[in-house]
Every structure is written in C-alpha cells, then in structure tokens.
mmCIF file of C-alpha atoms in Angstrom:
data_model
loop_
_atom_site.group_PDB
_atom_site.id
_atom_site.type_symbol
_atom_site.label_atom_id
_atom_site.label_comp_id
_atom_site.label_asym_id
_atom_site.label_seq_id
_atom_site.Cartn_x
_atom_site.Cartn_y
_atom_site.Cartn_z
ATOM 1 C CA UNK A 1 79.226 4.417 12.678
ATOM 2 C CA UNK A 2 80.825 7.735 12.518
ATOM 3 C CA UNK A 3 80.370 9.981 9.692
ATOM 4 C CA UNK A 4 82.793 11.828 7.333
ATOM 5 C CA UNK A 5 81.908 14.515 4.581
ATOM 6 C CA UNK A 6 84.204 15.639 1.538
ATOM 7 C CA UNK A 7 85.002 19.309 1.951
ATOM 8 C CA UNK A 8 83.303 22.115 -0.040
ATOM 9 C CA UNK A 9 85.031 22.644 -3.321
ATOM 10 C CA UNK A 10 85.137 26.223 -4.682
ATOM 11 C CA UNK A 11 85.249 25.863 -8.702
ATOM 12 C CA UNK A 12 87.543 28.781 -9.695
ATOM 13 C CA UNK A 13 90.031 29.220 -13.111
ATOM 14 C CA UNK A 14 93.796 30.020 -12.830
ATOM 15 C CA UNK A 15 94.000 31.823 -16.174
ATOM 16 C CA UNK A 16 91.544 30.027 -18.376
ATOM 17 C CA UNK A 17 91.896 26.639 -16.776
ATOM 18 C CA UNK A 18 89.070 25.253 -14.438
ATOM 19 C CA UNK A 19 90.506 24.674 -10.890
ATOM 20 C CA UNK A 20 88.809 23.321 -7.622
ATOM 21 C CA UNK A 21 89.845 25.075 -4.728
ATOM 22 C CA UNK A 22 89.175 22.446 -1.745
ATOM 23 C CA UNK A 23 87.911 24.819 1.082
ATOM 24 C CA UNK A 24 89.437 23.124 4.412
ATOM 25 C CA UNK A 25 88.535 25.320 7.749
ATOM 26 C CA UNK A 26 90.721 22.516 9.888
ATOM 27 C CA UNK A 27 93.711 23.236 7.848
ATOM 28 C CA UNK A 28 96.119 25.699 9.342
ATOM 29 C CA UNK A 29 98.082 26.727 5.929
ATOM 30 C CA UNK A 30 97.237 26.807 2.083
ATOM 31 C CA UNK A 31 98.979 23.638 -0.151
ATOM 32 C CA UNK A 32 99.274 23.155 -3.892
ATOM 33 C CA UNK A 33 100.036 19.682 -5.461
ATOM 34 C CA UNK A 34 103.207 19.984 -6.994
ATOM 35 C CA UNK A 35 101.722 18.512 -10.315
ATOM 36 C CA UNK A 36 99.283 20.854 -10.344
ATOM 37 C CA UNK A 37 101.672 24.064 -10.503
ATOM 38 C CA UNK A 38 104.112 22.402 -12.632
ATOM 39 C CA UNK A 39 100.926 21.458 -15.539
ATOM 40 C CA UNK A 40 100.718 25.415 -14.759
ATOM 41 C CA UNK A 41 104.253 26.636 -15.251
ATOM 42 C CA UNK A 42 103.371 28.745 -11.778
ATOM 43 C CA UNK A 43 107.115 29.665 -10.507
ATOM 44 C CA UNK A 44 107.860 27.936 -7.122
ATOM 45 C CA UNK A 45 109.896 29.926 -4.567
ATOM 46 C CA UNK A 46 111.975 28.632 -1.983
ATOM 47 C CA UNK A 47 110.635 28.291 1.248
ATOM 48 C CA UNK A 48 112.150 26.835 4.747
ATOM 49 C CA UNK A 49 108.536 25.980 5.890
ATOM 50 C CA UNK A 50 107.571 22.299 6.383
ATOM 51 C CA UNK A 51 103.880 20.810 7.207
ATOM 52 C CA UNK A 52 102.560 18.451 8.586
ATOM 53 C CA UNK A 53 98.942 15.933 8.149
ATOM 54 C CA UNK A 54 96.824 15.956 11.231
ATOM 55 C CA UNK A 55 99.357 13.195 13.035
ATOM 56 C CA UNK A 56 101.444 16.316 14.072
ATOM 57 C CA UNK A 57 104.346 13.470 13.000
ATOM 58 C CA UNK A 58 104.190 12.815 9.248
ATOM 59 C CA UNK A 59 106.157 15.433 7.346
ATOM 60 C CA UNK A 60 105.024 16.445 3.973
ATOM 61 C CA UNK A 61 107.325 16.912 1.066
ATOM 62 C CA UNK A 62 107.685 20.618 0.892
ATOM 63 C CA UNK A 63 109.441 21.460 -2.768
ATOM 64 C CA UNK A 64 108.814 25.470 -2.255
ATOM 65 C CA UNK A 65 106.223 27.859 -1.989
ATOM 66 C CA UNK A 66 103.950 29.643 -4.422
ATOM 67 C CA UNK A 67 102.363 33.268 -5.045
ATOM 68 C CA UNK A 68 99.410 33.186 -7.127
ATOM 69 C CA UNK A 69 95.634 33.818 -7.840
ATOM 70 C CA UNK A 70 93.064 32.282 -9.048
ATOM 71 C CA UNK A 71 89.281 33.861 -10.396
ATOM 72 C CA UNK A 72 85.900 33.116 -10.536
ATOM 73 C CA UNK A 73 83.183 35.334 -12.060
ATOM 74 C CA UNK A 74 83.949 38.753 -10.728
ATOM 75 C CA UNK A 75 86.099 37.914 -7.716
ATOM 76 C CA UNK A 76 90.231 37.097 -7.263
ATOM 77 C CA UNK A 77 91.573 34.745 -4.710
ATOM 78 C CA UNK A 78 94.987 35.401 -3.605
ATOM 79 C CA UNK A 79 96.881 32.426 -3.208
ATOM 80 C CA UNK A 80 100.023 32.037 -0.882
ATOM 81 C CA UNK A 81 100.120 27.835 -0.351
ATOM 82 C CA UNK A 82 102.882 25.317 0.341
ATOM 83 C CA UNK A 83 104.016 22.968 -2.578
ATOM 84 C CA UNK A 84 103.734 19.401 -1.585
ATOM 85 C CA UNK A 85 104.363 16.017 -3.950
ATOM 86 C CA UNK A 86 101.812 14.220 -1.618
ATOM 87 C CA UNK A 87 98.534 16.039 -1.639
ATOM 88 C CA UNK A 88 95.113 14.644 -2.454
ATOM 89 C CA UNK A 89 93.746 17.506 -4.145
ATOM 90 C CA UNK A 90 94.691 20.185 -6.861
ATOM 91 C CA UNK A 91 94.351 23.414 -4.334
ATOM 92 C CA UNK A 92 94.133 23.127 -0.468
ATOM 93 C CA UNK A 93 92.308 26.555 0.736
ATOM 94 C CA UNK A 94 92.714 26.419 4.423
ATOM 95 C CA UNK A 95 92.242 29.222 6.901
ATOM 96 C CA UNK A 96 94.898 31.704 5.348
ATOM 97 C CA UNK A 97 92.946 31.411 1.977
ATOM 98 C CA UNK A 98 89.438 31.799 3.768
ATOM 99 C CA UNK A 99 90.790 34.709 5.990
ATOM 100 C CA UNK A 100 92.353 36.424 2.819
ATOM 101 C CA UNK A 101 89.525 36.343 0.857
ATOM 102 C CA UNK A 102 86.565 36.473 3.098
ATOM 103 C CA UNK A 103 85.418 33.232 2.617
ATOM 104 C CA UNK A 104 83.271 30.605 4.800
ATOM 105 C CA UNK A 105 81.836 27.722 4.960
ATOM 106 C CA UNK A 106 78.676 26.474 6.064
ATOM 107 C CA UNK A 107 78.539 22.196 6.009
ATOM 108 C CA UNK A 108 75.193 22.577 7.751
ATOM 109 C CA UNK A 109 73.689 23.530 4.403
ATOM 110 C CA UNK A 110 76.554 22.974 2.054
ATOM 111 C CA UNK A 111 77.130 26.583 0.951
ATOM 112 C CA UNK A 112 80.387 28.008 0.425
ATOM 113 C CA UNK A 113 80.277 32.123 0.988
ATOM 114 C CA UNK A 114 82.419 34.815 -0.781
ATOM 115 C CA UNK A 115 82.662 38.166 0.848
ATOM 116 C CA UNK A 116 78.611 37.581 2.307
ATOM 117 C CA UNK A 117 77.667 38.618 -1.370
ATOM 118 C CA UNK A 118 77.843 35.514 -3.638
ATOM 119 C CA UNK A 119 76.634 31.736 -2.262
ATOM 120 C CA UNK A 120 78.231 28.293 -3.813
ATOM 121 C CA UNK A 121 76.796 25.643 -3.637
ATOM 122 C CA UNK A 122 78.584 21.886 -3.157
ATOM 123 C CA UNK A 123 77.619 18.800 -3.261
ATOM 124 C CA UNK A 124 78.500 16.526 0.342
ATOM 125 C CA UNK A 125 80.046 13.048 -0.520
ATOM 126 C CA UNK A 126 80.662 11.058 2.486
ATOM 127 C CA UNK A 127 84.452 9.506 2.476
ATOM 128 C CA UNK A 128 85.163 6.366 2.454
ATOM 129 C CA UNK A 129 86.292 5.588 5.717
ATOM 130 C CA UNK A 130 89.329 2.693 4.787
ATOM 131 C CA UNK A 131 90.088 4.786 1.504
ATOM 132 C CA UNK A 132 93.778 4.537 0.864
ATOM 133 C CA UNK A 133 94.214 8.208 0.598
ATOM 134 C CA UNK A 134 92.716 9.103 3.546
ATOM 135 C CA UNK A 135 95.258 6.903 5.715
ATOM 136 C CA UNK A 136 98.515 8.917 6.676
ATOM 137 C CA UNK A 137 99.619 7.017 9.367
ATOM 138 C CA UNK A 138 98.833 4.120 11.969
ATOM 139 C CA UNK A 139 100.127 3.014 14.659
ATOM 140 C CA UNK A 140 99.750 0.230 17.055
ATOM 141 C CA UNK A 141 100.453 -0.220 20.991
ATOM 142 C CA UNK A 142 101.546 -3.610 22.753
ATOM 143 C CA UNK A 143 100.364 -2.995 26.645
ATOM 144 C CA UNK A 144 101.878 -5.577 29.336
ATOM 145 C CA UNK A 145 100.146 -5.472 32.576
ATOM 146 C CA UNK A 146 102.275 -4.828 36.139
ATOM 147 C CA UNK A 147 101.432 -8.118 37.535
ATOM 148 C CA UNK A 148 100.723 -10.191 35.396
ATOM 149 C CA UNK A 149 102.873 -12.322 32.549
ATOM 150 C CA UNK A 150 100.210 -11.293 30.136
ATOM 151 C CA UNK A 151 100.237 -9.195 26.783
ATOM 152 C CA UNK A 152 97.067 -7.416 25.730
ATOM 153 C CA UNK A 153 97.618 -7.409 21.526
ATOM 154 C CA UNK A 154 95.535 -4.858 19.260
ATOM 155 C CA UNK A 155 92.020 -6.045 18.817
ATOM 156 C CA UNK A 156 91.616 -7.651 22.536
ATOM 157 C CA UNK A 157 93.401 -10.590 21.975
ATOM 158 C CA UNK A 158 95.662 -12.131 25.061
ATOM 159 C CA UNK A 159 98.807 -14.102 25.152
ATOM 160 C CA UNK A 160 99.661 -15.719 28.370
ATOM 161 C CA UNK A 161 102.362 -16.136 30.034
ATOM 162 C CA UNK A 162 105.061 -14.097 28.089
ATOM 163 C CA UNK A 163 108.221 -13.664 29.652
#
C-alpha cells in the first residue's frame, strides 16, 4: 500500500486570529480559501491568473488575489496567494511563500524551519487515501484491441465480441 502524509502546518495569527499556514513544497503558487479572507475582511484584488490541482486539467475558481501577512512570535510572513472557493485548507504556503520567507520543510523528521533560526514542529497524519476531498478528478479509459472484437473495461474485465 502506498503511503500519504498531511503537510506540515505552520500555526501563525493574521492580526489576533490563529491561522494554519499549510506548508506545500509541491505547490507552485500561494492560495487562500475565499471564506477564509472574507471571515477576515482582507481586500481581494483582481487578478487574470487561474490555477490549476495537480491534473494540469481541473481549473480552480479564481475570485482575485490577495496581499497580506500573517505573524508568529517574532517573525512576518508575507503573503501574495490566489483566492479560490474550492480549497481544502485556510492558507496554502507553497513555494512562493517558502522562498519569500525562508522557510523549509523537513518530512523526514517533521520540522518546519524559519530563516535556519526557529524549528516547528508538526504532527504527520497519514490521508485517507478514498477521502472525498482528496479526489479532484478521475478518469477512465475503454481500450479495444487491433484484432480482436474484444473490449478490455476498467478493472480487467472483457466483453467479447463487440462490434
């Protein structure tokens, strides 16, 4: 069985408010759930940018773009992310946020690292592998053979003699 972790979460406060940064190091921009910055009141420019999941096919609902930062103990985080309607988390930090800021990310030992001067610790929760929210998109192929009347269906199974 293949395994899948949770990514690191970076607990941070926009203004007062608690926030959980999800760290993502395979993510190629920074996105905000649009619930999240309107709870906020954080002002949402317009942007012509769209995104995309990891299908490369699946557009996101883009509704603008935000300018922001968020704080934890001494530190800022500037924030320049994507607002999307369909996001699982609150804050998406991908590698803008982590370039930005100087931040990595070590899964080996769970350890999230702010400018190589301040460790976080996370905890690693494996995902559920059939969770809904971690399905974007399926697809399935039908595969007919050259020479043969024969159609190979998803999961092995053969009908004969289709014409």
């Amino acid at each position: 069985r293949v395994t899948s972790e949770a990514s690191g979460v970076l607990p941070c406060k926009y203004g007062s408010e608690s926030v959980s940064i999800t760290v993502d190091s395979g993510a190629t921009s920074n996105m905000i759930q649009a619930r999240f910055v309107m709870r906020f009141g954080i002002k949402i420019h317009k942007t012509h940018q769209c995104a995309f999941p990891a299908d490369g096919k699946t557009p996101l609902n883009v509704l603008g773009e935000v300018h922001t930062m968020f704080t934890r103990n001494q530190w800022s985080f500037a924030f320049d992310g994507l607002v999307v309607s369909d996001l699982d988390v609150d804050v998406l930090g991908g590698t803008p946020f982590m370039s930005i800021n100087d931040i990595a990310i070590r899964p080996y030992n769970c350890t999230i690292i702010i400018k190589w001067k301040e460790t976080v610790k996370y905890t690693a929760t494996q995902v559920p592998l059939y969770s809904d929210s971690n399905v974007r998109r399926t697809q399935s192929f039908v595969l007919r053979g050259l020479y043969n009347s024969s159609v190979i269906l998803p999961g092995g199974r053969n009908v004969g003699d289709q014409h």
